[in-house]
Structure formats: C-alpha cells, structure tokens
Coordinates of C-alpha atoms in Angstrom, one line a residue:
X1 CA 4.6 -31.4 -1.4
X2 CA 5.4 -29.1 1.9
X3 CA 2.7 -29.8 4.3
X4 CA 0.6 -27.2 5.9
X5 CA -0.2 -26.0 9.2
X6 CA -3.3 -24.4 9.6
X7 CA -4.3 -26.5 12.5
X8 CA -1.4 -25.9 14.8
X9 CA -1.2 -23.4 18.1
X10 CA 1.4 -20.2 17.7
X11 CA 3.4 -22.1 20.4
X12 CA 4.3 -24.5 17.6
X13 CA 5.4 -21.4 15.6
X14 CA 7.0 -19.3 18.4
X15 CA 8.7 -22.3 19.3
X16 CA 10.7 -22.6 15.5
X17 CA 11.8 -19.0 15.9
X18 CA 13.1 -19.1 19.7
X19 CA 10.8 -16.6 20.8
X20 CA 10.5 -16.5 24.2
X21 CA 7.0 -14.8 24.6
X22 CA 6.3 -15.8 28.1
X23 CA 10.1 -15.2 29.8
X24 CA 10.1 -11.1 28.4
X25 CA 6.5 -10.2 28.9
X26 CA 5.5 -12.0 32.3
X27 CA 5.7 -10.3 35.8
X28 CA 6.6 -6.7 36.8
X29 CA 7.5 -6.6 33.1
X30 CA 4.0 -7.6 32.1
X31 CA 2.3 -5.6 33.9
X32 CA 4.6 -2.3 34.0
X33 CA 3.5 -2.3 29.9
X34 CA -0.3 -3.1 30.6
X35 CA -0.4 0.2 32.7
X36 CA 1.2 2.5 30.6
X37 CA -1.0 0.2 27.4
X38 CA -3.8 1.3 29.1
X39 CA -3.3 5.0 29.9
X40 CA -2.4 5.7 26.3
X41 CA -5.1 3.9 24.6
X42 CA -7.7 5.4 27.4
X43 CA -5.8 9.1 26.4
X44 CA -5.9 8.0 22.4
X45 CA -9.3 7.3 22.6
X46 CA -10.5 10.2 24.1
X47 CA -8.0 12.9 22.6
X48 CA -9.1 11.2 19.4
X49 CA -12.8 11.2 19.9
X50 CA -12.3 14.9 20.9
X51 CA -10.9 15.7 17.5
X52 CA -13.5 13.8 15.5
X53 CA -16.2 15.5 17.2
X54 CA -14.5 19.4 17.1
X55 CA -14.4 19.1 13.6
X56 CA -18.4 18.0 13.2
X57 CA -19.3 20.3 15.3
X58 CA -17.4 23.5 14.6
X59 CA -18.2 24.5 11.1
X60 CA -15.1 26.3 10.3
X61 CA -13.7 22.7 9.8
X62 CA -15.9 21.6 7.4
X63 CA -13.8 21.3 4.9
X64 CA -11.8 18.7 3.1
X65 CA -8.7 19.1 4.7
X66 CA -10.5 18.5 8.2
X67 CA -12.7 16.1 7.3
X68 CA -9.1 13.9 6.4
X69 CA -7.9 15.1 9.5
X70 CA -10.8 13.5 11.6
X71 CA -10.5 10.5 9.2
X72 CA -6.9 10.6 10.8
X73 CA -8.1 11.2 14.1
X74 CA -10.2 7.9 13.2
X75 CA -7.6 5.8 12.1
X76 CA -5.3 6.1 15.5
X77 CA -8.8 5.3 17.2
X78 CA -8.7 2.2 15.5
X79 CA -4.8 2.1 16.4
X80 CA -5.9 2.1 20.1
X81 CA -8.2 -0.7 19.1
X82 CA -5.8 -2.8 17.6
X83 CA -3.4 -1.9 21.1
X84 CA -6.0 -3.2 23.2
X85 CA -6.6 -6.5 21.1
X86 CA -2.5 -7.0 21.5
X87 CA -2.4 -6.3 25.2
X88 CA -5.1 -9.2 25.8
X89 CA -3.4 -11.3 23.0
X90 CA 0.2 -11.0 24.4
X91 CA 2.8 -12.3 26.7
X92 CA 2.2 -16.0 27.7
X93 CA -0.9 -15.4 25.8
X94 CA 0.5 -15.6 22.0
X95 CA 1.3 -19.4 22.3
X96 CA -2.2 -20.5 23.1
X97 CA -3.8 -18.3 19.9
X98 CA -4.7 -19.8 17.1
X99 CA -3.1 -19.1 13.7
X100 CA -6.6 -17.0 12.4
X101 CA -6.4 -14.9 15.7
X102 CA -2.9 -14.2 15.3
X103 CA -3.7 -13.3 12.2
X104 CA -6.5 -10.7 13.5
X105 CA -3.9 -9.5 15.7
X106 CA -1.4 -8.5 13.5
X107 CA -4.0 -7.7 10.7
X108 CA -5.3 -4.8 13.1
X109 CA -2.0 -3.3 13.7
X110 CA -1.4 -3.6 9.6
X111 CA -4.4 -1.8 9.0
X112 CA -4.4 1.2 11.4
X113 CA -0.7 1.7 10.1
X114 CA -2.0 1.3 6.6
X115 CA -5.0 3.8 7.2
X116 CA -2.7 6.4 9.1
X117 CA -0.1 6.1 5.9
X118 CA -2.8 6.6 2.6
X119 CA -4.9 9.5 4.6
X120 CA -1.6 11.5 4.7
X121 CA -0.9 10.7 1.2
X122 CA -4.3 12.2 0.8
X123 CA -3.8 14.9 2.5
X124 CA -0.6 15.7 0.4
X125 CA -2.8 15.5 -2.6
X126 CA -5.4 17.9 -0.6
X127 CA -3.0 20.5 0.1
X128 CA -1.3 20.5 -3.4
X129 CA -4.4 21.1 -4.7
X130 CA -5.3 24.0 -2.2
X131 CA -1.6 25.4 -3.1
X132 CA -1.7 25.4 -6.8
X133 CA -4.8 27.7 -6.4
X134 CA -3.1 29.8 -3.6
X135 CA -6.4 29.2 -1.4
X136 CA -6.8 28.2 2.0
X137 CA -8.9 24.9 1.3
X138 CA -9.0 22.9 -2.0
X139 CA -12.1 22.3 -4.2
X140 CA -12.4 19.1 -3.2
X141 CA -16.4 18.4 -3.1
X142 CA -18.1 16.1 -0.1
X143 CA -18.8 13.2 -2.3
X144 CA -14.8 13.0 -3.5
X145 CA -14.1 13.4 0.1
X146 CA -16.2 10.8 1.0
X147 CA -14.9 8.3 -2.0
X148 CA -11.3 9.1 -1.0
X149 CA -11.8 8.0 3.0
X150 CA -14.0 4.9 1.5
X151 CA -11.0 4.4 -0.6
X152 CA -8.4 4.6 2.3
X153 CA -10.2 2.3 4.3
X154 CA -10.8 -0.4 1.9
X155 CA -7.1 -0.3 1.1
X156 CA -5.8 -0.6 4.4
X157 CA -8.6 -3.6 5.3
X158 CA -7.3 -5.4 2.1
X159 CA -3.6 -5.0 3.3
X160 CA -4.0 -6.1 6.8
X161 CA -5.6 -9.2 4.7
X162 CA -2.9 -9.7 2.8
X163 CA -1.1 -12.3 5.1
X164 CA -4.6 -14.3 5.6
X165 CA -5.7 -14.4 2.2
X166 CA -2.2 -16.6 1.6
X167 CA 1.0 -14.9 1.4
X168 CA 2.2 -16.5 4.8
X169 CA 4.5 -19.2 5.7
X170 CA 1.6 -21.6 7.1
X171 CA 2.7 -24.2 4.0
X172 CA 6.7 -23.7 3.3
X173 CA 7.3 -23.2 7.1
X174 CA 11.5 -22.7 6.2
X175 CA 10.5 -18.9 5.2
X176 CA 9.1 -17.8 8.3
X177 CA 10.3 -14.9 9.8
X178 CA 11.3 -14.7 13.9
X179 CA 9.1 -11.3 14.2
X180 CA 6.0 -12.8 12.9
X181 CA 6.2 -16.6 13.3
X182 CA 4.0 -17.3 10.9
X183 CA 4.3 -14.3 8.4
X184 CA 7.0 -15.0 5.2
X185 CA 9.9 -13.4 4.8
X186 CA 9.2 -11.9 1.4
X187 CA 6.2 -10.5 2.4
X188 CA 8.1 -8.9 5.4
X189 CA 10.6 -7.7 3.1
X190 CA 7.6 -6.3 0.9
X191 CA 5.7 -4.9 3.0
X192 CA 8.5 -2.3 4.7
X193 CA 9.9 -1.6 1.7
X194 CA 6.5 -0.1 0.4
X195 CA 6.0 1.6 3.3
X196 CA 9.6 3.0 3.8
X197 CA 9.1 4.2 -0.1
X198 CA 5.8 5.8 0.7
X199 CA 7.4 7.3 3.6
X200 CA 10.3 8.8 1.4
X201 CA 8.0 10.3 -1.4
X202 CA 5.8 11.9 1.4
X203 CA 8.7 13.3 2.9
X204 CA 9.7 15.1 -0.5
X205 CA 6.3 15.9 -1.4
X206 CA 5.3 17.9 1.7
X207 CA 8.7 19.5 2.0
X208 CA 8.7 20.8 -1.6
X209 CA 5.1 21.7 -1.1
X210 CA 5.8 23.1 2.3
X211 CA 8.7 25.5 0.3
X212 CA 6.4 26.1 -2.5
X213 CA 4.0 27.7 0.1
X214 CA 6.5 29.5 1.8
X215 CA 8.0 31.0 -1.2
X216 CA 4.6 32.0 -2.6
X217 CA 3.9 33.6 0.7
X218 CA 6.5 35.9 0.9
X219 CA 5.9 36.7 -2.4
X220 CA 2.5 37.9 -2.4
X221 CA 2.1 39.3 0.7
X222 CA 3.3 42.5 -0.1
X223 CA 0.9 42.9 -3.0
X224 CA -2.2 41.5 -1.7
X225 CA -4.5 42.6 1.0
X226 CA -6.5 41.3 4.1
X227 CA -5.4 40.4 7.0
X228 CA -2.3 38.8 8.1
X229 CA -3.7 36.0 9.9
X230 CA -5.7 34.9 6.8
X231 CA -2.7 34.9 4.7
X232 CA -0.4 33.0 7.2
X233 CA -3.6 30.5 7.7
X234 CA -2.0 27.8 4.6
X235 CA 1.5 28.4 6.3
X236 CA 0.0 27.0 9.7
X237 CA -2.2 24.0 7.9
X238 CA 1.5 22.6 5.8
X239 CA 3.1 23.3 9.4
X240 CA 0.6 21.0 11.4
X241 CA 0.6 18.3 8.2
X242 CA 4.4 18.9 8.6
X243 CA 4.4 17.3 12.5
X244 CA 1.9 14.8 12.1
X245 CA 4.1 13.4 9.3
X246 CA 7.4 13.8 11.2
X247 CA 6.0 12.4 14.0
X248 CA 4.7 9.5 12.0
X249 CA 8.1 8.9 10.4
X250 CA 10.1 9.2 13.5
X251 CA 7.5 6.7 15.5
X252 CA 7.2 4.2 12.6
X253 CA 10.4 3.9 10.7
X254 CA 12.7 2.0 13.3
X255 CA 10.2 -0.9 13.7
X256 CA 9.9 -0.7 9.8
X257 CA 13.8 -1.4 9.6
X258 CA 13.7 -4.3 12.7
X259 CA 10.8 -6.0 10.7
X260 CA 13.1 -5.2 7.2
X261 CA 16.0 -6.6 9.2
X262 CA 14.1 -10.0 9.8
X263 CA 12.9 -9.8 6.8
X264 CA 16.2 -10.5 5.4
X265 CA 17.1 -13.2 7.7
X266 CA 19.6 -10.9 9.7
X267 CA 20.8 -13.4 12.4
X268 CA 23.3 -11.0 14.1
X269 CA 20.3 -8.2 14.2
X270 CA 19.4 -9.2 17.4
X271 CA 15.6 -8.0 16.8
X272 CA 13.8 -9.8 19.6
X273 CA 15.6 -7.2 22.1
X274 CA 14.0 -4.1 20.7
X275 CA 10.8 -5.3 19.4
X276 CA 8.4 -4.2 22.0
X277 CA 10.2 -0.6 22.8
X278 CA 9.6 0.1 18.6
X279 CA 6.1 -1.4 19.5
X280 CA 5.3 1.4 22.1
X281 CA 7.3 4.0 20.0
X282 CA 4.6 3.1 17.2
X283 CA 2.0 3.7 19.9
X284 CA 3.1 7.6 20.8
X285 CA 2.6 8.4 17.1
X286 CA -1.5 7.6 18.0
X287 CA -0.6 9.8 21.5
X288 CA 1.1 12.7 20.0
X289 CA -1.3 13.7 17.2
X290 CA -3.7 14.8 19.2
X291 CA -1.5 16.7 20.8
X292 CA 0.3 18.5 17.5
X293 CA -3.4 19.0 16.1
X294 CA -4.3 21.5 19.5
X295 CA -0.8 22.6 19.8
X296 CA -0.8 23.6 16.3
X297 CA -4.3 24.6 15.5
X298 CA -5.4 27.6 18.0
X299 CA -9.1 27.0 16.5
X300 CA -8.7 23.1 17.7
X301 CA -7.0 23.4 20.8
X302 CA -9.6 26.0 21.6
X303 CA -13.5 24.1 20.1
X304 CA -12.0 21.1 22.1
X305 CA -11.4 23.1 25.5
X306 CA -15.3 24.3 25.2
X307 CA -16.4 21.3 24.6
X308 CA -14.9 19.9 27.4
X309 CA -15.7 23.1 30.0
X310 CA -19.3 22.6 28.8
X311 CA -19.5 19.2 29.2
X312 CA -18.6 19.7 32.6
X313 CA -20.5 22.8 32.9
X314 CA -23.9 20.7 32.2
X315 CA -22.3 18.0 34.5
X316 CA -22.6 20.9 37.4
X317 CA -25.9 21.9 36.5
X318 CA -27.0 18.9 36.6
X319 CA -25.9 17.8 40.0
X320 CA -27.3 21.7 41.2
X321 CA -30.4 20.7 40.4
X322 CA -30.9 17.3 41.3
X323 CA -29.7 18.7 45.3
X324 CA -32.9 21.2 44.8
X325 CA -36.0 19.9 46.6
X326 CA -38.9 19.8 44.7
X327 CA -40.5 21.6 47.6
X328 CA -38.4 24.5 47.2
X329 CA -38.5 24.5 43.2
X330 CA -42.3 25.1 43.4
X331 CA -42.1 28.0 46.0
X332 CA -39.2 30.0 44.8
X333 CA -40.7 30.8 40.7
X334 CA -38.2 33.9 40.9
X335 CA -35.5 32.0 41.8
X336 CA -36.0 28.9 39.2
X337 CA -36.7 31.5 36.4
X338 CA -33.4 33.8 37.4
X339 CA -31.6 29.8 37.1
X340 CA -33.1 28.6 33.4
X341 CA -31.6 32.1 32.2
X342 CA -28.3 31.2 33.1
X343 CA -28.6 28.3 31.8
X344 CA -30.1 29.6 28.6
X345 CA -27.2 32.2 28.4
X346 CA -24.6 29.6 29.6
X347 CA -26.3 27.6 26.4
X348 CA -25.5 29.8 24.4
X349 CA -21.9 30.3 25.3
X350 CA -21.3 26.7 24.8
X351 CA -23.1 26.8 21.5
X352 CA -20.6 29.2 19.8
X353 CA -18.0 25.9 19.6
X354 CA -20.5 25.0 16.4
X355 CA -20.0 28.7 15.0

C-alpha cells in the first residue's frame, strides 16, 4: 500500500523534483519580478474594474454580449488575485507552504484560466446566435445570461478543485510531475490537452464565424439600408472577440505545452528554465484585454475616459470647495449660486456616460 503525504511541507516535494525555488527567485531576481507583479496586477485591477463598471453604467452595453464581456473583465480580476496570492506564496516561500495552500495556489491560477477559457466559449455561442439572425446582439434574455456566467463560474471553481478533491500524487509519489510537485502527471497531461483542444475548436469556430460575418456583410450591404456604421457594428464586435482570443491563445498556449511537456516526463525539456517567463506571459493576457476592449470599442474606450475625467473632475471640486471659507460662502450668494450651476451642468456632462 503506497503511503501518503498529506502531512509533509512542499520542501519535501520540491526537493524530489530538484526544483530549486529559492536559488532562481531570490535577490535582484526576486524582487525585479515583484515590481513588475505589482504594476500589472495594480493596472489589471483597475483597467479591469474600469470595464466592469462602463458596461453597468452605460446602457448601450446592456446586452448579453457585454454583460460576458464584463464577466471577462471579471475573471482577469480574479487572475490578478490569484497573481498576488503567488507573489506572496513564491520564491523561498513555496518550501515552507503546506500541501492545502499549495493547493490554493495553484487552484487560483486553474480557475481564472478556466473562467477566462468557458466565457469565450460563451461568447462564441453568443455571437453565433447574433449571426445566424444577422442582428447586432443575440436574444439571449438576462436570466440565461445570468445562468450561463453562474454556469462558468461553477465550472472553473470545480476544476481548480480537481487536484484537491484527489487526482494528485500526495499517495503514489513516483507520478509526480517537476512543474507541480505535488500534481500527477496524468492529470497534467489531462488538463492541457483539454485546454489546448478547447483552444483549437475556438480558434475554428470564431474564424469561420468571423468569415460567415464578413461574407454576409458584403453581401447585404448593398441591398439594405441605414447607416454604415450600424451595419459594420457586428464586424467590429467578431474583430474585438477576434483579439481577445488571439491574445489568449498566444499568452496561454506555450506554458500549456511546458506543463504538457512535464506532463509526459520530458527529461531533456528543460522546463524549469522557462517556467516563470510563460508565467508572466500568461499574466499580459489579464494586461492586454483591457487594452483590446478600448482599443477596439470606440464606445469603451470613450465611457471609460468620462468616467475617469469625472472622477477627477469631482475630485477638483471637491478640493475648490473645501479651500472656500465658510465666511466667504455666506457673503458671496451670487457667487456660490453661479458655482452649484456649473456643477449642475458639469453633472450633467458626466451623466451622459450612462446614456
């Protein structure tokens, strides 16, 4: 009966795979990747937070393709989450966890990954339905909405499980791999193939949807009427779905095929060299989407500039008036009236972000 080690540090673990945790990330090393950990997760959780809150508040995005692209926008917020866990639970760190900390660890990265992966299968389902009816948005009702990003969710908590609730190496201690010490080979092996399969079928989905458009479009626009923009509005939605999913691919698919690569026991691989430059690769994807939704989106990029001028805007006023004796306030009424107007009207400038 193979004995089990639930009760054992990582160092145990690290130690069996020659991983040499506290020799590469200790230093100038060390803290060279803490600073640039920290800008990006400070720059995904804002950019992020931006996005989510653009699309509640402008109500030209509420509709089901938005509402998946702020569930997104949610999931690389949880990304920078799970990056901040890791940067506190790395480097000379990992040999003093604890196998169920580990295990949160990794689970966190597994879900956001997981999250990111069945929202864009979502949205492929979302925008074939919108194409097959030639319409802008599909007629996808809230409540569906809702199920599907409960759905997404539940999935990707249940696979960042996976390894905890038992398919891990704690009890046959020969098939552990050398990327995840205490993950199982098979489940390694599992795990990126599904997700390098997903990736494939996403790929051909969106790019035969993406033609479909695009031949429809040419098509009908000499035979239909109203404006331009609104018929070249379904062309930029598959074009902004089209670089968030390259992106994805291109930032998750060469640590896919290091952790495939240990999966199958590759001993001439090398994969300890590369694995924390495919780390931060995997961490751009939660920096660039942001980016591709304003670059992409002119209605994004431009709720999310008024939302921040007016934030800032208020910010002023605020510090404008809190400089004004009260003195003054009480013996200048023409002045303090001719003020709350442009504030009223500067109100009102701010407010058409939620038109």
């Amino acid at each position: 009966m193979n004995e089990c080690h639930y009760d054992k540090r990582m160092d145990f673990f690290y130690n069996r795979s020659k991983t040499h945790t506290a020799d590469e990330w200790s230093g100038t090393t060390l803290v060279i990747v803490l600073c640039f950990g920290t800008f990006f997760c400070l720059f995904i959780f804002i950019s992020n937070s931006l996005v989510i809150a653009a699309v509640v508040k402008n109500k030209k995005f509420h509709f089901p393709f938005y509402y998946l692209l702020a569930n997104l926008a949610a999931a690389d917020f949880f990304a920078g989450i799970a990056y901040v866990f890791l940067m506190f639970n790395t480097g000379p760190v990992s040999k003093t966890l604890t196998v169920n900390r580990w295990f949160l660890r990794q689970g966190l990265l597994d879900t956001s990954l997981t999250a990111s992966l069945a929202n864009l299968l979502v949205i492929a389902v979302e925008r074939h339905m919108s194409v097959v009816r030639m319409s802008v948005h599909s007629n996808l009702t809230k409540k569906r909405v809702t199920f599907f990003i409960l759905l997404i969710w539940a999935v990707a908590i249940f696979m960042g499980a996976v390894p905890t609730l038992g398919w891990n190496c704690l009890c046959d201690i020969q098939t552990c791999s050398s990327l995840a010490p205490i993950y199982s080979r098979s489940y390694l092996i599992f795990w990126t193939v599904s997700n390098l399969g997903v990736f494939f079928i996403m790929v051909v989905v969106y790019i035969r949807i993406y033609m479909y458009v695009q031949r429809k479009t040419n098509v009908l626009s000499p035979h239909t009427s109203g404006s331009m923009s609104r018929r070249r509005t379904p062309m930029k939605l598959m074009k902004t779905v089209m670089a968030v999913l390259g992106a994805f691919v291109v930032c998750w698919t060469p640590g896919l095929i290091v952790l495939l690569l240990d999966g199958l026991n590759c001993a001439q691989c090398e994969v300890q060299n590369v694995k924390r430059w495919f780390l931060l690769l995997a961490l751009l994807n939660s920096v660039m989407n942001p980016i591709i939704y304003s670059y992409k989106d002119e209605e994004m990029s431009s709720t999310m500039r008024r939302m921040i001028c007016c934030s800032a805007e208020e910010k002023n006023q605020e510090r404008r008036s809190s400089r004004i004796p009260s003195t003054v306030l009480s013996r200048s009424i023409d002045s303090s009236s001719q003020y709350l107007e442009n504030g009223i009207s500067q109100g009102t400038i701010c407010g058409k972000a939620s038109t």
